[in-house]
Coordinates of C-alpha atoms in Angstrom, one line a residue:
Chain A
M116 CA 59.1 -20.1 -17.8
G117 CA 57.7 -19.4 -13.9
S118 CA 60.8 -17.8 -12.9
S119 CA 61.4 -15.7 -16.1
L120 CA 57.9 -14.6 -15.7
K121 CA 58.3 -13.6 -12.0
N122 CA 61.6 -11.9 -12.7
S123 CA 59.7 -9.9 -15.6
F124 CA 57.6 -8.8 -12.7
F125 CA 60.3 -8.0 -10.6
L126 CA 61.8 -6.1 -13.3
V127 CA 58.8 -4.2 -14.3
L128 CA 57.7 -3.5 -10.4
A129 CA 61.8 -2.2 -10.1
Y130 CA 61.4 -0.2 -13.3
Y131 CA 58.2 1.2 -11.9
R132 CA 59.3 1.9 -8.3
E133 CA 61.7 4.3 -10.5
V134 CA 58.8 6.1 -12.1
V135 CA 57.3 6.4 -8.9
K136 CA 60.3 7.9 -6.9
E137 CA 61.1 10.2 -9.4
L138 CA 57.7 11.8 -9.3
L139 CA 57.6 11.8 -6.0
S140 CA 61.3 13.6 -6.2
N141 CA 59.3 17.0 -7.2
K142 CA 56.3 17.2 -5.4
V143 CA 55.6 20.4 -6.1
N144 CA 55.7 19.8 -10.0
L145 CA 53.6 16.8 -9.2
V146 CA 51.1 18.2 -7.5
F147 CA 50.5 21.2 -10.1
M148 CA 50.3 18.3 -13.0
V149 CA 47.5 16.5 -11.0
L150 CA 45.9 19.9 -10.5
A151 CA 45.8 20.7 -14.1
L152 CA 44.2 17.3 -14.7
V153 CA 42.0 16.7 -12.2
L154 CA 40.2 20.6 -12.4
S155 CA 39.4 20.2 -16.4
L156 CA 38.4 16.8 -15.3
T157 CA 36.2 17.3 -12.8
A158 CA 34.3 19.8 -15.0
I159 CA 34.1 17.5 -17.5
N160 CA 32.8 14.8 -15.7
T161 CA 30.5 16.8 -13.7
I162 CA 28.9 18.3 -16.9
Y163 CA 28.4 15.2 -18.7
A164 CA 27.2 13.3 -15.6
L165 CA 24.4 16.2 -14.8
G166 CA 23.5 16.3 -18.5
K167 CA 22.8 12.5 -18.2
S168 CA 21.0 13.3 -15.1
A169 CA 18.6 15.8 -16.7
E170 CA 18.1 13.9 -19.4
K171 CA 17.1 10.6 -17.1
Q172 CA 14.6 13.1 -15.3
V173 CA 12.9 14.1 -18.2
L174 CA 12.5 11.0 -19.3
D175 CA 11.2 9.6 -15.9
T176 CA 9.0 12.5 -15.7
L177 CA 7.3 11.8 -19.3
A178 CA 6.9 8.1 -18.5
N179 CA 5.1 9.5 -15.3
L180 CA 3.2 11.2 -17.4
N181 CA 2.3 8.4 -19.2
F182 CA 3.5 10.0 -22.1
G183 CA 5.0 6.5 -23.0
K184 CA 5.8 5.5 -26.5
D185 CA 2.4 4.8 -27.4
A186 CA 1.0 8.1 -26.8
I187 CA -0.4 11.1 -29.1
L188 CA -1.5 14.2 -27.8
I189 CA -3.5 16.5 -30.5
L190 CA -3.6 20.1 -29.6
A191 CA -6.2 22.6 -31.1
G192 CA -4.3 25.6 -33.1
G193 CA -1.0 25.2 -35.2
Q194 CA 2.3 26.3 -35.1
R195 CA 3.5 26.2 -31.4
F196 CA 4.6 23.8 -29.3
M197 CA 2.9 24.6 -26.2
G198 CA 0.2 26.9 -24.9
V199 CA -2.5 28.8 -27.6
G200 CA -1.7 27.9 -31.4
L201 CA -1.2 30.7 -33.8
T202 CA -3.8 29.4 -36.4
R203 CA -7.5 29.4 -35.6
S204 CA -8.1 27.0 -32.9
D205 CA -12.3 26.6 -33.2
T206 CA -11.6 23.8 -35.7
L207 CA -10.8 20.9 -34.0
K208 CA -14.1 19.1 -33.0
L209 CA -15.5 16.0 -31.4
E210 CA -16.0 14.4 -34.7
D211 CA -12.7 14.6 -35.5
A212 CA -12.1 12.3 -32.4
K213 CA -14.7 10.0 -32.9
A214 CA -13.0 9.8 -36.8
L215 CA -9.6 8.7 -34.7
E216 CA -11.2 6.2 -32.7
K217 CA -12.0 4.0 -36.0
L218 CA -8.5 3.6 -36.7
S219 CA -7.5 0.1 -35.8
F220 CA -4.3 0.7 -34.0
V221 CA -5.6 3.6 -32.0
K222 CA -6.8 1.6 -28.3
L223 CA -8.0 5.2 -26.5
V224 CA -9.1 8.4 -27.5
S225 CA -9.5 10.9 -25.0
P226 CA -11.1 14.4 -26.5
T227 CA -10.8 17.2 -24.2
S228 CA -12.3 20.7 -23.8
G229 CA -10.6 23.1 -21.2
G230 CA -9.8 26.7 -20.4
T231 CA -9.2 28.9 -17.6
L232 CA -12.3 29.8 -15.4
E233 CA -12.8 31.3 -12.1
V234 CA -12.8 29.0 -9.5
S235 CA -14.0 29.9 -6.0
Y236 CA -14.8 28.6 -2.8
K237 CA -16.1 30.7 0.4
G238 CA -15.4 33.7 -1.1
Q239 CA -11.6 33.0 -2.0
V240 CA -11.6 33.1 -6.1
E241 CA -8.5 31.6 -8.5
K242 CA -8.2 31.4 -12.3
I243 CA -7.9 27.6 -13.0
R244 CA -7.8 25.5 -15.7
V245 CA -11.1 23.7 -16.0
E246 CA -11.0 20.3 -18.5
G247 CA -14.3 19.0 -20.0
V248 CA -13.6 15.3 -19.9
F249 CA -14.9 12.0 -20.8
P250 CA -14.4 8.8 -18.7
V251 CA -11.7 7.7 -20.8
Y252 CA -9.5 10.3 -19.5
A253 CA -8.6 8.3 -16.7
P254 CA -6.8 5.5 -18.1
A255 CA -6.0 7.7 -21.2
N256 CA -3.4 9.5 -19.0
T257 CA -3.3 6.3 -16.2
W258 CA -4.6 8.9 -13.7
N259 CA -6.6 7.9 -11.1
V260 CA -8.9 9.1 -8.1
K261 CA -7.6 8.9 -5.0
V262 CA -10.7 9.5 -3.2
G263 CA -14.4 9.1 -4.6
R264 CA -15.0 8.5 -8.2
F265 CA -14.2 9.8 -11.6
I266 CA -16.4 11.5 -14.3
E267 CA -19.1 8.8 -15.4
D268 CA -21.1 7.9 -18.7
E269 CA -24.2 9.3 -16.5
D270 CA -22.9 12.5 -15.8
L271 CA -22.3 13.3 -19.4
E272 CA -25.9 12.2 -20.4
K273 CA -27.3 14.3 -17.7
L274 CA -25.0 17.4 -17.8
N275 CA -24.3 16.6 -14.2
K276 CA -22.8 19.6 -12.5
V277 CA -19.7 17.4 -10.6
V278 CA -16.2 18.2 -10.4
V279 CA -13.8 16.2 -9.6
L280 CA -10.5 18.2 -8.2
G281 CA -6.4 17.7 -9.1
S282 CA -4.6 16.8 -5.7
D283 CA -3.3 20.3 -4.8
I284 CA -6.8 22.3 -5.2
P285 CA -8.4 21.1 -1.7
K286 CA -5.3 22.6 0.0
K287 CA -5.5 25.9 -2.4
F288 CA -9.0 26.4 -1.4
G289 CA -8.5 25.1 2.2
I290 CA -11.3 22.3 1.4
A291 CA -11.8 20.3 4.5
N292 CA -13.8 17.6 3.4
P293 CA -14.2 17.8 -0.3
I294 CA -16.4 14.7 -1.3
G295 CA -20.1 16.0 -1.5
D296 CA -18.8 19.9 -0.8
K297 CA -19.7 22.5 -3.6
I298 CA -17.5 24.8 -5.2
L299 CA -18.2 27.4 -7.7
I300 CA -16.9 27.1 -11.4
S301 CA -17.9 30.4 -13.5
G302 CA -20.7 31.0 -10.8
Q303 CA -22.4 27.6 -11.0
H304 CA -22.3 24.8 -8.1
F305 CA -20.3 22.2 -8.8
T306 CA -20.5 19.0 -6.5
I307 CA -17.1 17.6 -5.4
V308 CA -17.2 13.8 -6.5
G309 CA -13.4 12.9 -6.1
I310 CA -9.9 13.7 -5.7
L311 CA -7.1 12.5 -8.3
E312 CA -3.7 11.1 -7.1
E313 CA -1.0 13.5 -7.3
K314 CA 1.3 13.7 -10.5
P315 CA 4.5 14.7 -11.0
S316 CA 4.5 18.1 -12.3
F317 CA 6.8 18.9 -15.4
G318 CA 8.3 22.1 -16.5
H319 CA 5.6 25.0 -16.1
F320 CA 2.4 22.6 -16.3
P321 CA 1.1 22.6 -12.4
L322 CA -1.3 19.1 -13.6
N323 CA -2.7 19.0 -10.2
E324 CA -4.0 22.3 -9.9
R325 CA -6.5 21.3 -12.2
V326 CA -10.4 20.7 -12.3
F327 CA -12.2 18.1 -14.2
V328 CA -16.2 18.5 -15.0
P329 CA -18.1 16.0 -17.4
F330 CA -17.3 16.7 -20.8
T331 CA -20.8 17.8 -22.2
T332 CA -20.9 19.9 -18.9
A333 CA -18.4 22.0 -20.0
Q334 CA -19.3 22.5 -23.5
R335 CA -22.9 23.8 -22.7
R336 CA -22.5 25.5 -19.1
L337 CA -19.0 26.7 -19.0
F338 CA -17.1 27.5 -22.2
N339 CA -21.1 27.0 -24.5
R340 CA -18.8 26.3 -27.6
D341 CA -18.7 23.5 -30.3
Y342 CA -15.2 23.0 -30.6
I343 CA -12.6 20.8 -28.4
T344 CA -9.0 21.9 -27.3
A345 CA -7.1 18.7 -27.0
I346 CA -7.3 14.9 -28.2
K347 CA -4.9 12.8 -26.0
I348 CA -4.8 9.2 -27.9
V349 CA -3.7 5.8 -27.1
L350 CA -1.9 3.6 -29.7
Q351 CA -2.4 -0.2 -29.6
P352 CA 0.9 -0.9 -28.5
T353 CA 2.0 -2.8 -31.7
A354 CA 1.0 0.4 -33.4
E355 CA 4.5 2.3 -34.9
Q356 CA 4.2 6.0 -34.2
R357 CA 6.4 6.5 -37.2
I358 CA 3.1 5.2 -39.0
S359 CA 0.5 6.5 -37.2
V360 CA 1.4 9.9 -36.6
P361 CA 1.6 11.0 -40.3
L362 CA -1.6 9.1 -40.8
I363 CA -3.0 10.8 -37.9
R364 CA -2.3 14.3 -39.5
S365 CA -3.7 13.7 -42.9
I366 CA -6.7 12.6 -41.7
L367 CA -7.0 15.7 -39.8
R368 CA -6.1 17.8 -42.8
Q369 CA -8.7 16.5 -44.7
R370 CA -11.2 16.9 -42.2
H371 CA -10.3 20.4 -41.7
N372 CA -10.0 21.1 -45.3
L373 CA -6.5 21.9 -45.4
Y374 CA -4.7 21.4 -48.9
G375 CA -1.4 22.0 -50.3
I376 CA 0.6 24.3 -48.3
A377 CA -2.1 25.1 -45.8
E378 CA -0.6 25.2 -42.6
D379 CA -1.8 22.5 -39.7
D380 CA -4.4 24.0 -37.6
F381 CA -3.6 21.4 -34.7
R382 CA -0.5 20.0 -33.4
I383 CA 0.6 16.8 -32.9
I384 CA 2.8 16.2 -29.8
T385 CA 4.5 12.9 -29.5
P386 CA 6.5 11.8 -26.5
D387 CA 10.0 12.0 -28.8
F388 CA 8.9 15.7 -29.7
V389 CA 8.1 16.9 -26.0
L390 CA 11.9 15.3 -25.5
A391 CA 13.8 16.5 -28.3
R392 CA 12.4 19.9 -27.1
F393 CA 13.1 19.6 -23.3
L394 CA 16.2 18.3 -24.6
S395 CA 17.8 20.3 -27.2
A396 CA 18.2 23.0 -25.5
Q397 CA 19.4 21.6 -22.4
R398 CA 22.2 19.5 -25.0
V399 CA 23.2 22.7 -26.7
L400 CA 24.2 24.2 -23.4
Q401 CA 25.8 20.9 -22.3
T402 CA 27.8 20.3 -25.2
F403 CA 29.2 24.2 -24.7
L404 CA 30.0 23.5 -21.5
L405 CA 32.1 20.4 -22.2
A406 CA 33.3 22.3 -25.6
I407 CA 34.7 24.6 -22.9
S408 CA 36.4 22.0 -20.5
L409 CA 37.8 20.1 -23.6
I410 CA 39.4 23.2 -24.1
S411 CA 40.4 23.7 -20.1
L412 CA 41.7 19.8 -20.9
V413 CA 44.2 21.0 -23.8
I414 CA 45.2 23.8 -21.3
S415 CA 46.2 21.3 -18.8
G416 CA 48.0 19.3 -21.4
V417 CA 50.1 22.3 -22.3
V418 CA 50.6 22.8 -18.6
I419 CA 51.8 19.2 -18.3
L420 CA 54.1 19.6 -21.1
N421 CA 55.7 22.5 -19.4
L422 CA 55.9 20.5 -16.2
M423 CA 57.3 17.4 -17.7
S424 CA 59.8 19.2 -19.5
A425 CA 60.8 21.2 -16.7
M426 CA 61.2 17.8 -15.2
V427 CA 63.2 16.6 -18.0
E428 CA 65.6 19.5 -17.7
E429 CA 65.9 18.9 -14.1
K430 CA 66.6 15.4 -14.0
A431 CA 68.7 15.6 -17.1
G432 CA 71.8 14.7 -15.4
I433 CA 70.0 11.5 -13.8
I434 CA 69.1 10.6 -17.8
A435 CA 72.4 10.9 -18.5
L436 CA 73.3 8.6 -15.8
R437 CA 70.8 6.1 -16.6
R438 CA 72.4 6.1 -20.5
A439 CA 75.8 5.9 -19.0
L440 CA 74.9 2.5 -16.9
G441 CA 73.0 1.0 -20.4
A442 CA 69.4 2.6 -20.7
T443 CA 68.4 2.6 -24.2
N444 CA 66.2 5.5 -25.8
R445 CA 63.5 3.5 -25.4
I446 CA 63.9 2.7 -21.6
I447 CA 63.6 6.2 -20.9
F448 CA 61.2 7.6 -23.2
I449 CA 58.9 5.2 -21.5
H450 CA 60.0 5.7 -18.1
Y451 CA 58.3 9.1 -19.0
I452 CA 55.4 8.1 -20.7
A453 CA 54.9 5.6 -17.4
M454 CA 55.6 8.5 -14.9
S455 CA 53.0 10.6 -17.3
L456 CA 50.6 7.7 -17.5
T457 CA 50.6 7.3 -13.3
V458 CA 49.9 11.1 -13.1
A459 CA 47.2 10.7 -15.7
L460 CA 45.5 7.8 -13.9
F461 CA 45.7 9.3 -10.8
S462 CA 44.3 12.5 -11.5
G463 CA 41.6 10.5 -13.7
F464 CA 40.4 8.5 -10.5
V465 CA 40.7 11.9 -8.6
G466 CA 39.0 13.9 -11.3
W467 CA 35.9 11.5 -11.1
L468 CA 35.5 11.6 -7.3
L469 CA 35.8 15.0 -7.0
S470 CA 33.2 15.3 -9.8
L471 CA 30.8 12.9 -7.8
G472 CA 31.3 15.2 -4.6
V473 CA 30.4 17.9 -6.9
M474 CA 27.3 16.5 -8.6
H475 CA 26.0 15.9 -4.6
L476 CA 26.6 19.7 -3.9
I477 CA 24.7 20.9 -7.1
S478 CA 22.1 18.1 -6.6
A479 CA 21.6 20.0 -3.0
F480 CA 20.5 23.2 -4.5
T481 CA 18.9 22.4 -7.8
P482 CA 16.0 19.1 -9.0
L483 CA 19.4 17.2 -10.7
K484 CA 19.8 14.3 -8.8
P485 CA 23.7 13.1 -8.5
L486 CA 24.5 9.7 -11.0
F487 CA 26.7 7.2 -10.7
S488 CA 27.9 6.2 -13.8
W489 CA 30.7 3.8 -14.9
T490 CA 30.8 5.8 -18.4
T491 CA 32.2 8.8 -16.6
F492 CA 34.4 7.0 -14.6
G493 CA 35.7 5.3 -18.1
L494 CA 35.6 8.8 -19.6
S495 CA 37.5 10.5 -17.1
L496 CA 40.3 8.0 -17.1
I497 CA 40.0 7.8 -21.5
F498 CA 40.1 11.9 -21.4
S499 CA 43.3 11.9 -18.7
V500 CA 45.2 9.4 -20.1
A501 CA 45.4 10.6 -23.9
T502 CA 45.7 14.0 -22.6
S503 CA 48.7 13.2 -20.6
L504 CA 50.2 10.8 -23.3
I505 CA 49.9 13.2 -26.2
F506 CA 51.5 16.1 -24.5
S507 CA 54.5 13.9 -22.5
V508 CA 55.5 12.8 -26.0
I509 CA 57.5 15.8 -26.3
P510 CA 59.1 16.1 -23.1
A511 CA 59.8 11.8 -23.3
T512 CA 61.4 12.2 -26.8
R513 CA 63.5 15.2 -25.4
A514 CA 64.5 13.4 -22.7
T515 CA 66.1 10.3 -25.2
K516 CA 68.1 13.1 -26.4
V517 CA 70.0 14.2 -23.1
E518 CA 73.5 14.0 -23.9
P519 CA 75.5 11.6 -21.0
A520 CA 78.5 14.3 -21.8
I521 CA 76.9 16.7 -19.1
L522 CA 78.0 13.8 -16.7
L523 CA 81.6 14.4 -17.1
K524 CA 83.5 17.3 -16.0
S525 CA 84.2 19.7 -18.9
L526 CA 84.2 18.6 -22.6
Chain B
M72 CA 100.5 -10.6 -27.5
S73 CA 96.9 -10.9 -27.3
E74 CA 94.3 -8.7 -28.6
P75 CA 94.2 -4.9 -26.9
L76 CA 90.7 -4.4 -25.3
I77 CA 90.7 -0.6 -26.7
L78 CA 92.2 0.0 -30.0
L79 CA 92.1 3.5 -31.4
R80 CA 93.4 4.6 -34.7
D81 CA 93.8 8.4 -35.6
I82 CA 90.6 9.2 -33.7
K83 CA 89.3 12.9 -34.5
K84 CA 86.1 14.9 -33.2
V85 CA 84.9 17.8 -34.3
F86 CA 82.1 19.6 -32.4
V87 CA 80.3 22.3 -34.6
V88 CA 78.8 25.2 -32.3
G89 CA 77.1 27.6 -35.1
K90 CA 79.3 28.6 -38.1
I91 CA 82.3 27.4 -36.4
S92 CA 84.0 23.9 -35.2
Y93 CA 86.2 23.2 -33.3
E94 CA 88.5 20.0 -33.6
V95 CA 88.8 18.4 -30.2
L96 CA 90.6 15.3 -30.7
K97 CA 93.3 15.5 -34.0
G98 CA 94.1 12.1 -34.3
V99 CA 94.4 9.9 -31.1
N100 CA 96.4 6.6 -31.2
L101 CA 96.0 4.3 -28.2
E102 CA 96.0 0.6 -27.4
V103 CA 94.6 -0.5 -24.1
F104 CA 95.5 -4.4 -22.5
A105 CA 93.2 -6.2 -20.6
G106 CA 94.8 -5.5 -17.3
D107 CA 96.1 -2.1 -17.7
F108 CA 95.6 0.8 -15.5
L109 CA 95.9 3.8 -17.3
A110 CA 95.8 7.8 -16.1
I111 CA 95.5 10.2 -18.5
M112 CA 96.2 13.7 -17.7
G113 CA 96.5 16.9 -19.4
P114 CA 95.7 20.9 -19.6
S115 CA 91.9 21.6 -19.1
G116 CA 90.4 21.6 -22.6
G117 CA 92.8 19.3 -24.1
G118 CA 90.2 16.5 -25.2
K119 CA 90.4 14.1 -21.9
S120 CA 87.4 14.2 -21.2
T121 CA 85.8 13.5 -24.6
L122 CA 88.3 10.9 -25.2
L123 CA 86.9 9.5 -22.1
Y124 CA 83.0 10.1 -23.7
I125 CA 84.3 8.0 -26.5
L126 CA 86.0 5.1 -25.1
G127 CA 82.9 4.9 -22.7
L128 CA 80.7 4.3 -26.0
L129 CA 79.0 7.5 -25.2
D130 CA 79.8 9.5 -28.4
K131 CA 81.2 8.5 -31.5
P132 CA 84.1 9.8 -32.9
T133 CA 84.0 12.0 -35.9
S134 CA 86.5 9.6 -37.7
G135 CA 89.0 7.3 -37.3
S136 CA 88.3 3.6 -36.2
Y137 CA 87.9 2.2 -32.1
L138 CA 87.6 -1.0 -31.8
F139 CA 86.7 -2.5 -28.4
E140 CA 87.0 -6.1 -27.8
G141 CA 88.2 -6.3 -31.5
R142 CA 84.4 -4.8 -32.9
E143 CA 84.2 -1.6 -34.6
V144 CA 82.2 0.6 -32.4
S145 CA 81.5 2.8 -35.7
T146 CA 78.9 0.5 -36.8
L147 CA 76.9 -0.5 -33.8
S148 CA 73.2 0.9 -33.1
E149 CA 72.2 2.9 -30.0
A150 CA 70.9 -0.2 -28.5
E151 CA 74.0 -2.2 -29.1
M152 CA 76.3 0.5 -27.5
A153 CA 73.9 0.9 -24.2
H154 CA 74.0 -2.6 -23.8
L155 CA 77.9 -2.7 -24.3
R156 CA 77.9 0.1 -21.7
N157 CA 75.8 -1.9 -19.5
Q158 CA 77.9 -4.9 -19.8
K159 CA 81.1 -4.3 -20.3
I160 CA 82.0 -0.6 -18.9
G161 CA 81.8 0.8 -15.5
F162 CA 81.7 4.7 -15.0
I163 CA 82.9 6.7 -12.0
F164 CA 82.6 10.4 -12.2
Q165 CA 83.7 13.4 -10.6
A166 CA 80.7 14.2 -8.8
F167 CA 79.5 10.6 -8.1
H168 CA 76.1 11.2 -9.9
L169 CA 74.1 9.1 -7.4
V170 CA 70.1 8.8 -7.6
P171 CA 69.3 10.9 -4.8
W172 CA 65.8 9.2 -4.0
A173 CA 67.5 5.6 -4.5
T174 CA 69.3 3.7 -1.3
A175 CA 73.0 3.0 -1.4
L176 CA 72.0 -0.9 -2.2
E177 CA 69.4 0.2 -4.9
N178 CA 71.8 2.4 -6.4
V179 CA 74.1 -0.2 -6.9
L180 CA 71.6 -2.4 -8.4
L181 CA 70.8 0.3 -11.1
P182 CA 72.7 -1.5 -13.6
T183 CA 70.8 -4.4 -13.2
L184 CA 67.5 -2.5 -14.1
Y185 CA 69.0 -2.0 -17.6
R186 CA 70.5 -4.8 -18.1
G187 CA 67.0 -6.3 -17.7
S188 CA 66.8 -8.8 -15.2
I189 CA 67.4 -8.7 -11.3
T190 CA 68.2 -11.7 -9.3
E191 CA 68.9 -13.0 -5.7
K192 CA 72.4 -13.0 -6.9
D193 CA 72.7 -9.3 -7.8
V194 CA 71.2 -8.4 -4.5
K195 CA 73.7 -10.2 -2.8
R196 CA 76.5 -9.5 -5.0
A197 CA 75.8 -5.7 -4.7
S198 CA 75.4 -6.1 -0.9
L199 CA 79.1 -7.9 -0.8
L200 CA 80.5 -5.2 -3.1
L201 CA 79.3 -2.5 -0.4
D202 CA 80.6 -4.8 2.7
R203 CA 84.0 -4.7 0.9
L204 CA 84.2 -1.3 0.1
G205 CA 83.4 -0.6 3.6
L206 CA 79.9 0.3 3.4
Q207 CA 77.9 -2.8 5.4
N208 CA 76.3 -0.2 7.6
K209 CA 75.2 1.6 5.0
Q210 CA 73.3 0.3 2.4
N211 CA 69.8 1.6 3.1
L212 CA 71.1 5.3 3.5
K213 CA 70.4 7.4 0.7
P214 CA 73.6 9.5 -0.7
A215 CA 72.5 12.6 1.3
E216 CA 73.4 10.8 4.3
L217 CA 76.5 9.7 3.2
S218 CA 80.2 11.5 2.9
G219 CA 81.3 12.3 -0.3
G220 CA 84.1 8.9 0.0
E221 CA 81.3 7.3 0.9
Q222 CA 79.2 8.2 -2.1
Q223 CA 82.1 7.5 -4.3
R224 CA 82.7 4.2 -2.9
V225 CA 79.0 3.3 -4.0
A226 CA 79.5 4.9 -7.2
I227 CA 82.3 2.3 -7.5
A228 CA 80.1 -0.5 -6.4
R229 CA 77.5 0.6 -8.9
A230 CA 80.4 0.3 -11.5
L231 CA 81.3 -2.8 -10.9
I232 CA 77.8 -4.8 -10.3
N233 CA 77.5 -6.2 -14.0
Q234 CA 81.7 -7.3 -13.9
P235 CA 82.5 -5.2 -16.6
S236 CA 85.8 -5.6 -18.4
L237 CA 87.0 -1.9 -18.5
L238 CA 86.4 0.7 -15.1
L239 CA 86.5 4.5 -16.8
A240 CA 87.0 7.3 -14.1
D241 CA 86.7 10.8 -15.0
E242 CA 88.6 13.0 -12.1
P243 CA 87.1 10.1 -9.3
T244 CA 89.1 12.2 -6.4
G245 CA 88.1 16.0 -7.8
N246 CA 85.2 16.2 -5.3
L247 CA 87.2 14.4 -2.4
D248 CA 89.5 15.1 0.6
S249 CA 92.9 13.7 0.5
K250 CA 92.0 10.9 3.1
S251 CA 89.0 10.0 0.8
S252 CA 90.9 10.4 -2.3
Q253 CA 93.8 7.7 -1.1
E254 CA 91.1 5.6 -0.1
V255 CA 89.6 5.5 -3.3
V256 CA 93.1 5.1 -5.1
K257 CA 93.6 2.4 -3.2
I258 CA 90.7 0.5 -3.9
L259 CA 91.2 1.4 -8.0
K260 CA 94.6 0.0 -7.3
E261 CA 93.2 -3.5 -5.7
L262 CA 90.5 -3.9 -8.6
N263 CA 93.3 -3.2 -10.9
E264 CA 95.4 -6.1 -9.3
E265 CA 92.7 -8.8 -9.4
G266 CA 92.6 -7.8 -13.6
L267 CA 90.6 -4.7 -13.9
T268 CA 91.2 -2.8 -16.6
I269 CA 91.3 0.8 -15.8
I270 CA 91.1 4.2 -17.3
L271 CA 91.2 7.2 -15.5
V272 CA 91.4 11.0 -16.5
T273 CA 93.1 13.3 -13.8
H274 CA 95.1 16.4 -12.9
D275 CA 96.2 15.0 -9.7
P276 CA 99.5 13.8 -10.6
E277 CA 99.7 11.9 -6.7
V278 CA 96.8 10.1 -8.5
A279 CA 98.2 9.5 -11.8
K280 CA 100.9 7.9 -9.7
S281 CA 99.1 4.7 -8.9
A282 CA 98.6 3.9 -12.6
K283 CA 100.6 1.7 -14.5
K284 CA 100.8 3.9 -17.5
V285 CA 100.3 8.0 -17.5
K286 CA 99.9 9.4 -20.9
F287 CA 99.4 13.0 -21.9
L288 CA 96.8 14.5 -23.7
K289 CA 97.2 18.2 -25.0
D290 CA 95.7 20.2 -27.9
G291 CA 93.8 16.9 -29.3
V292 CA 97.1 14.4 -29.3
F293 CA 98.9 12.6 -27.1
V294 CA 102.5 14.3 -26.0
E295 CA 105.6 13.1 -24.6
E296 CA 105.8 14.4 -21.3

C-alpha cells in the first residue's frame, strides 16, 4: 500500500512535470495568460479590499465618536439627514428631553442648544459652532476635558459666562495660556475653564472646532430662545434600538401634536442609519467597480480561451503523439485543465500580491488604510480558478479531438 | 499453425469530405503472425498510412473485421484502444515525434506514464535500451541536441519501453541520411530476430528488402507486384 501510494505520487509528479514543461515551452503564451488574469484580479482584489477598508474606517470613526450601538441623536427639524431641517425646527423643547429621561431604557439624556456665532479673541473674529450643554454632555459623548474642567451644575444655575474649548480652538486663535483667559462670544466675555480632548473628525463635521457654554447661558444670553437643537440619548445596554427608536418617535410626535400623515419635525439618527448613509454611496460605487472588473475577468477568460486554443493547435502533434502512446482522452483533458489550473493559481497569487501593493500605493495618497485579508486572498484564487476552468474546458475538449493521423506522413 | 497476431478481413475505410466520399481502403485482407517482418510498399495515396493507422488502433475501419490477438477491435472502447496501444503496440514515425522539452530518457519513459506507473525498473530499462541503441552518453540531451539518426533511435527505444508485441513504423528512414537509415534498418532487423513483430510502411526498396515479406498496396487493395 505504501509503495503504491508512493508510486501514485511519483506518477502524478511526473504528469505534472509534463504539464509545467509544456506551459514553459511557450513563454509568450504563458505570460499573456497570466497577465490577462493578473490585471483583472488585481483590480477586483484592490476594489474589494479598499471597500472593506473604507467600511472599517467608518465603523472605527463611529466607535470613536461614541456613536456606539447604544446611542441615538435627535435633531430638531425633519426630513433631512444632517444640517438644518426642512420643517419647523423650533418645536424641540427641553421638556421633550425631560420626558424622554423618564423612559426606563434610557441611560443618559443630553439636550443641547447650538448655533454658529461670532467668536473673537484679540481682534480675530471667526464663525464658530457654539453649543449650550449640560454637564451630562461629557459622559453622553465620552468626551473628557484635557485641561481644566467641563461645564458644571453651578454654571447652569448662575448662568455663568464660562466656556470649554474644542481642542483646535486655542491653536486657531493663538491662545497661549487658555485657562483663565477670556474670549468674546457674540460680543460677550466668556472665561475659558477647560479644553476638551481631541476627537477624530468625521466627514465634514469639524468636531474639535466647537466651543461649549452652559445650557442656560446659551439660551438666555446668546440665542435668546426656548427651543433646543438636539438631544443625544444613551440607551441602557439592554435596550434594543429596534424597539426604543419607534417608541421615542411616537412619544415625540405625540408631544409635538403630530398625527396621521404629518411629517416628523425632528430626526432620529441611529448609528445604523449613519452607517447606512455613509456606506450606501460607497457601496454603490464599489458594486459598480466590481461589476466592471468582473466583466474584465470574463475578458481575461476569453483571452485564456484563445491562448489555450492556440496552444492546443500548436501542440496538436504532441497531443496526437500522446494518444498514439496510449494516453486516453481523459488524461489529455486533465492535462490541459491542469495547465490552466496552474496558470490560475499562480495568477491568483500574483494578483493578490499586486493588489496589496496597489492598496499601499493608494493609501499613501488617501486616508484609506491597506487591509490584509484572507478573504481577498481566497477570493482571488477562487475567481482565478473559476475563470480559467470555465474557459479552458473548450480548448481541453478540443485537445481530446486531435486526430493522431496528423503524426503520419500522409493519408 | 498458431493464431495470427493480426487478422484483417475485408477492411474498408471511407473518408467523407463535405459531400464527396473517398474510399481509401477497398477491402484489405491481411494475416500477420508473431515474429513476422512485413514491409508495405506502394504509391502515395494508395492507403498505406491509413492501413497503418487502423493497424495501430488509432482509427477504426468503416467496415470489415480486425482481430488483434484474437480480439475484435471494433468492439473496443476509446480507453481500451488507448490501453492496447500503450501495452501492445510501439510506433516509429518518419518525423520521430519526440517531445521537444523532454530529455532522451524522459521521452523513452513517456509511454510508462500513460501506463499508469513508473518504477525504478522502467527507468533502468529505458537507460539500457538507450545504451543498446548507442545513446549511452546522450540520455539527458534534448531532441534538438541530437542528430536525426539519434532522434529516431530514441523513438525506437520509446516504442520498445512497454515491451510491445507489435512495432509499427511509418517511413522510419524517410528523414534520415543513408548511414543513419542503414543503422535503423539494422536495429529493426535485430529486433525482429529477437522475436518482435514489425510492420513498416516505406517507399524505399532497400529498406523493404530487410523485411521477410513485402506487400504492395495500390488503390486501396493489396496487389501482386
